[in-house]
XYZ file of C-alpha atoms in Angstrom:
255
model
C 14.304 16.356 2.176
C 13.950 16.088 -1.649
C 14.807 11.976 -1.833
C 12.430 11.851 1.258
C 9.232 13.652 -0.551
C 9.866 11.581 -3.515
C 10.338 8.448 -1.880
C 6.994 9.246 -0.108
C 5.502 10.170 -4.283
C 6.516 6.636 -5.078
C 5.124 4.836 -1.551
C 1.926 6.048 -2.656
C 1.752 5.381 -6.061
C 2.829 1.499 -5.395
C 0.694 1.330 -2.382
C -2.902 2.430 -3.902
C -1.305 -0.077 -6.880
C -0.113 -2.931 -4.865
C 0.412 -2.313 -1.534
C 4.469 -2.209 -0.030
C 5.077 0.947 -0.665
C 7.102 1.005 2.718
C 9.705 -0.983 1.218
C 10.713 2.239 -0.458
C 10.431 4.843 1.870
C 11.790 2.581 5.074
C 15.304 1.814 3.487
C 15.521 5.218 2.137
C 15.543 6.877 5.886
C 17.996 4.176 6.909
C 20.138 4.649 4.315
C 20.265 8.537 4.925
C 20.605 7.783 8.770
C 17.939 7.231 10.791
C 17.216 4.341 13.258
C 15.374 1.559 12.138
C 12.575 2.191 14.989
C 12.195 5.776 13.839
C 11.920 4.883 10.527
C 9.331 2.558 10.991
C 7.244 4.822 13.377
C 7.827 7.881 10.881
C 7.104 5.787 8.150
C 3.761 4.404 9.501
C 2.094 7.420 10.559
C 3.426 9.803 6.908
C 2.043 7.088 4.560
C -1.337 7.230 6.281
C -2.050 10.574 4.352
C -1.283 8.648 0.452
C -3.519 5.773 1.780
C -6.869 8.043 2.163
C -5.728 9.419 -0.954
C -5.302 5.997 -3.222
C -8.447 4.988 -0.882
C -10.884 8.057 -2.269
C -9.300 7.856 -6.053
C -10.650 3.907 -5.847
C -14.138 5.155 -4.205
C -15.997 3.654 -7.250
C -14.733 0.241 -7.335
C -16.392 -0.144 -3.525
C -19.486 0.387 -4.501
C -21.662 -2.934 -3.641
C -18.890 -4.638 -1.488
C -20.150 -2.732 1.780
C -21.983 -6.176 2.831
C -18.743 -8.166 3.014
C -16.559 -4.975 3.751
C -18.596 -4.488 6.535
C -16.609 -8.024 8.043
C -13.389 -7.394 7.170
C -12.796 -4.331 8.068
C -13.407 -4.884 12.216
C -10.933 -7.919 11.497
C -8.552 -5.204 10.103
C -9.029 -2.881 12.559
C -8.759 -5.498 15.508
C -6.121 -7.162 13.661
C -4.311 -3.800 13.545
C -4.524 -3.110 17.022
C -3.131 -6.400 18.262
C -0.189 -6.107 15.562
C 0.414 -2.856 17.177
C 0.676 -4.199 20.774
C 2.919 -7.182 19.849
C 5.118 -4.268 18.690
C 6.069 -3.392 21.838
C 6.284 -6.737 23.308
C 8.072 -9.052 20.817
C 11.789 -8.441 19.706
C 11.785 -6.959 15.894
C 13.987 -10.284 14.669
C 10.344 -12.574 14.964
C 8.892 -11.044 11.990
C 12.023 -10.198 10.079
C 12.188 -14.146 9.938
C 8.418 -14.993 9.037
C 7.572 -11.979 6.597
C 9.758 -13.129 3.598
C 8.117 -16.977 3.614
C 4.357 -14.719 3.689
C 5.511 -12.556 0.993
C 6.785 -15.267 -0.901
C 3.261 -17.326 -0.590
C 0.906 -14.416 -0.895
C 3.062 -13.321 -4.778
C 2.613 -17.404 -5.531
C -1.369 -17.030 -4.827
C -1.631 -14.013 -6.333
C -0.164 -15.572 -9.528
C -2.514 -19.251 -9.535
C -5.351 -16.831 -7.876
C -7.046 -16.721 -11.442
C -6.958 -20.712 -11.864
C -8.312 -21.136 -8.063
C -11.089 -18.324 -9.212
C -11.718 -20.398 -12.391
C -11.863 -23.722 -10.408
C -14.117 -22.340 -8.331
C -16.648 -21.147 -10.489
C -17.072 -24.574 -12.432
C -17.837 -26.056 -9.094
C -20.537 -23.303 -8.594
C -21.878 -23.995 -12.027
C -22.026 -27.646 -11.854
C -23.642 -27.652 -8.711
C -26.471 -25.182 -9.993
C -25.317 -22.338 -7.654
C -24.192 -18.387 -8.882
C -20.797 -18.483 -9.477
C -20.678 -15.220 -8.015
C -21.877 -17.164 -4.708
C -19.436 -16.988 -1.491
C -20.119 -19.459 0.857
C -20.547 -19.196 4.447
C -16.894 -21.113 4.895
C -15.202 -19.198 2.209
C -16.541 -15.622 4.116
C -15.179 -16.882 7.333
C -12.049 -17.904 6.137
C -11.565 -14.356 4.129
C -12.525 -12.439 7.796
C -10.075 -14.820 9.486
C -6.994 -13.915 6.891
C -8.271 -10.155 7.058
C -7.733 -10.597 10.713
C -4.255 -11.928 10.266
C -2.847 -9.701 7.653
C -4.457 -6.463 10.050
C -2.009 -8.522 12.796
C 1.040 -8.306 10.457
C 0.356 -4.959 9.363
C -0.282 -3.345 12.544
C 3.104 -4.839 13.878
C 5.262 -3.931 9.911
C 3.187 -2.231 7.418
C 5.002 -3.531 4.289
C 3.268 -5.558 1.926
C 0.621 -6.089 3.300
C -1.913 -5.046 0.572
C -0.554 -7.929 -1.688
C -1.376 -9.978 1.223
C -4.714 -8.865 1.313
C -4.517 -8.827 -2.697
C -4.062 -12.520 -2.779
C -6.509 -13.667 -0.087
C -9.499 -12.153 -1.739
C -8.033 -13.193 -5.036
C -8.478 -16.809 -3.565
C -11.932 -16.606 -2.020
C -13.477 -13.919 -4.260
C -15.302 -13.766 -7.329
C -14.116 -10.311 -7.965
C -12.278 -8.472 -10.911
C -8.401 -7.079 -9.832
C -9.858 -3.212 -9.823
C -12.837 -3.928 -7.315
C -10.257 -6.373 -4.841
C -7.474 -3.495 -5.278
C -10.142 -0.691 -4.385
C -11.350 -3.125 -0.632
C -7.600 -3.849 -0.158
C -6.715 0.203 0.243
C -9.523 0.646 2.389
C -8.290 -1.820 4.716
C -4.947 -0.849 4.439
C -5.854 2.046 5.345
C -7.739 1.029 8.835
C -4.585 -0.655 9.535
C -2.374 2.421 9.036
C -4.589 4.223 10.889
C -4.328 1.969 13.628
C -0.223 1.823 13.416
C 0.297 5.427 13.245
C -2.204 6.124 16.640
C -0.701 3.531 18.432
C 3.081 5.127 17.643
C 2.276 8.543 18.189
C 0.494 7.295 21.533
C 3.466 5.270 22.716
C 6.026 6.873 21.131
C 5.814 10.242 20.123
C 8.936 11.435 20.829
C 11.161 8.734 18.632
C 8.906 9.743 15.643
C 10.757 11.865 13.450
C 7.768 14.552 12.315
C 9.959 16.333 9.938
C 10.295 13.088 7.954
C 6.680 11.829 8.536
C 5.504 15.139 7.035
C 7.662 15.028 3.980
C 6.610 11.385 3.516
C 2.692 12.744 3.976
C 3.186 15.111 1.240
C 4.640 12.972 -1.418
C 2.442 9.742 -0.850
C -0.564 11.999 -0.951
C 0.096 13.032 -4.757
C 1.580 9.686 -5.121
C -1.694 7.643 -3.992
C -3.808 10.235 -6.271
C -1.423 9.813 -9.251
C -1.591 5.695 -8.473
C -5.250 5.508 -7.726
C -6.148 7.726 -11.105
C -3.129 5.933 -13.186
C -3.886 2.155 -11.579
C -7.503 1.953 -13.000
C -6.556 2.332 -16.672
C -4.413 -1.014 -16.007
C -6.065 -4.400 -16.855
C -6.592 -7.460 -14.853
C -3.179 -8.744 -16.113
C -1.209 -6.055 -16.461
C -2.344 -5.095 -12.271
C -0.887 -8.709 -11.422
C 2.325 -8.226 -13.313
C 3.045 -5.065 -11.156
C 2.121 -6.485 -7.989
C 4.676 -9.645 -8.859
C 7.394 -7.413 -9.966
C 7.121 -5.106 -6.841
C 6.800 -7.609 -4.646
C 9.850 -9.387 -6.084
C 11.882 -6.328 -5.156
C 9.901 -5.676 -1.857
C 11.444 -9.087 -0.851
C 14.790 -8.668 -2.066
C 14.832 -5.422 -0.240
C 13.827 -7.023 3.016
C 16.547 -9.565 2.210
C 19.134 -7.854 2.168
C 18.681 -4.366 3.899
């Protein structure tokens, strides 16, 4: 119970940071015995409570992205639900193949995310425009990967904020604390979405013992993140999200 609740602690702290904090509380319920299903479901539905928590200790840093939030999070939350359905239809060895190669691509954008950022802003000025400006193409194609990374996060939660972490570092003209604070909200949605659709279809394979210890530790874990995460800068936010995500994969590699 003890290496549960502090698994769940340190879920929440690296989610409202970066965003795979399941790749710290799943292996640590396999490990001490339980299926990988049930760990997944359990997983999914404790780790919604450190979410609102790393969400609501980044409240600030949403203020004036409501306008484009108020896209991506329907693409999350449809994104979610049809993750959630392909659940229970596809065999758990189709994403165990595809999600390293994503993770792998979405740590290599969020590293040349600044230089794309930079790029793009020179085109912006040059061409006379605010290079704060997103186009009409670069707002579609930011919904679009919203609506994908919802898909893979409904269907295996892990990872997906540094997904979601690179994609707006790509189309955005936004500082790391502002793109940190929209990626828990969606996370969140999509959580939200995971853990309804388990407890609907599966109530009795969650383990609720588990998913409660997990609740209690991610929700001082996204607080401690959230109110910890801020005082980082730009650079120092990237670096964490690399080096976590480095281990995230490793993990997935080999567990």
């Amino acid at each position: 119970m003890i290496l549960i609740a502090l698994a769940g602690v340190g879920a929440g702290a690296i989610n409202a940071l970066v965003g795979s904090g399941t790749l710290i509380t799943f292996p640590t319920l396999v490990t001490l015995g339980y299926p990988p299903v049930t760990a997944t479901m359990s997983n999914a539905v404790g780790l919604v409570a450190g979410s609102v928590s790393g969400t609501w200790g980044y409240r600030r840093e949403l203020r004036g992205q409501w306008r484009r939030l108020a896209w991506q999070l329907p693409a999350s939350f449809v994104g979610a639900g049809f993750g959630a359905w392909l659940l229970l239809h596809l065999p758990e060895t189709v994403f165990e193949q595809v999600v390293p190669v994503l993770l792998v691509a979405a740590l290599a954008l969020v590293v040349v995310g600044p230089r794309i950022q930079a790029y793009a802003r020179r085109r912006a000025e040059a061409s006379g425009r605010d290079a704060d400006y997103v186009s009409t193409g670069r707002m579609v194609a930011l919904v679009a990967a919203t609506f994908a990374i919802g898909v893979y996060g409904g269907y295996f939660t892990a990872a997906q904020g540094i997904m979601l972490i690179a994609a707006m570092g790509v189309l955005l003209p936004e500082d790391m604390q502002r793109m940190n604070a929209a990626k828990n909200l969606l996370s969140l949605v999509v959580n939200i979405v995971a853990a309804a659709a388990y407890t609907v279809v599966a109530f009795d394979r969650i383990s609720w013992a588990a998913a409660g210890l997990i609740a209690a530790g991610s929700l001082v874990g996204g607080y401690l993140g959230a109110h910890y995460g801020r005082r980082l800068s730009p650079n120092a936010l990237r670096a964490v999200i690399v080096v976590v995500g480095t281990i995230g994969l490793y993990r997935l590699l080999t567990v």
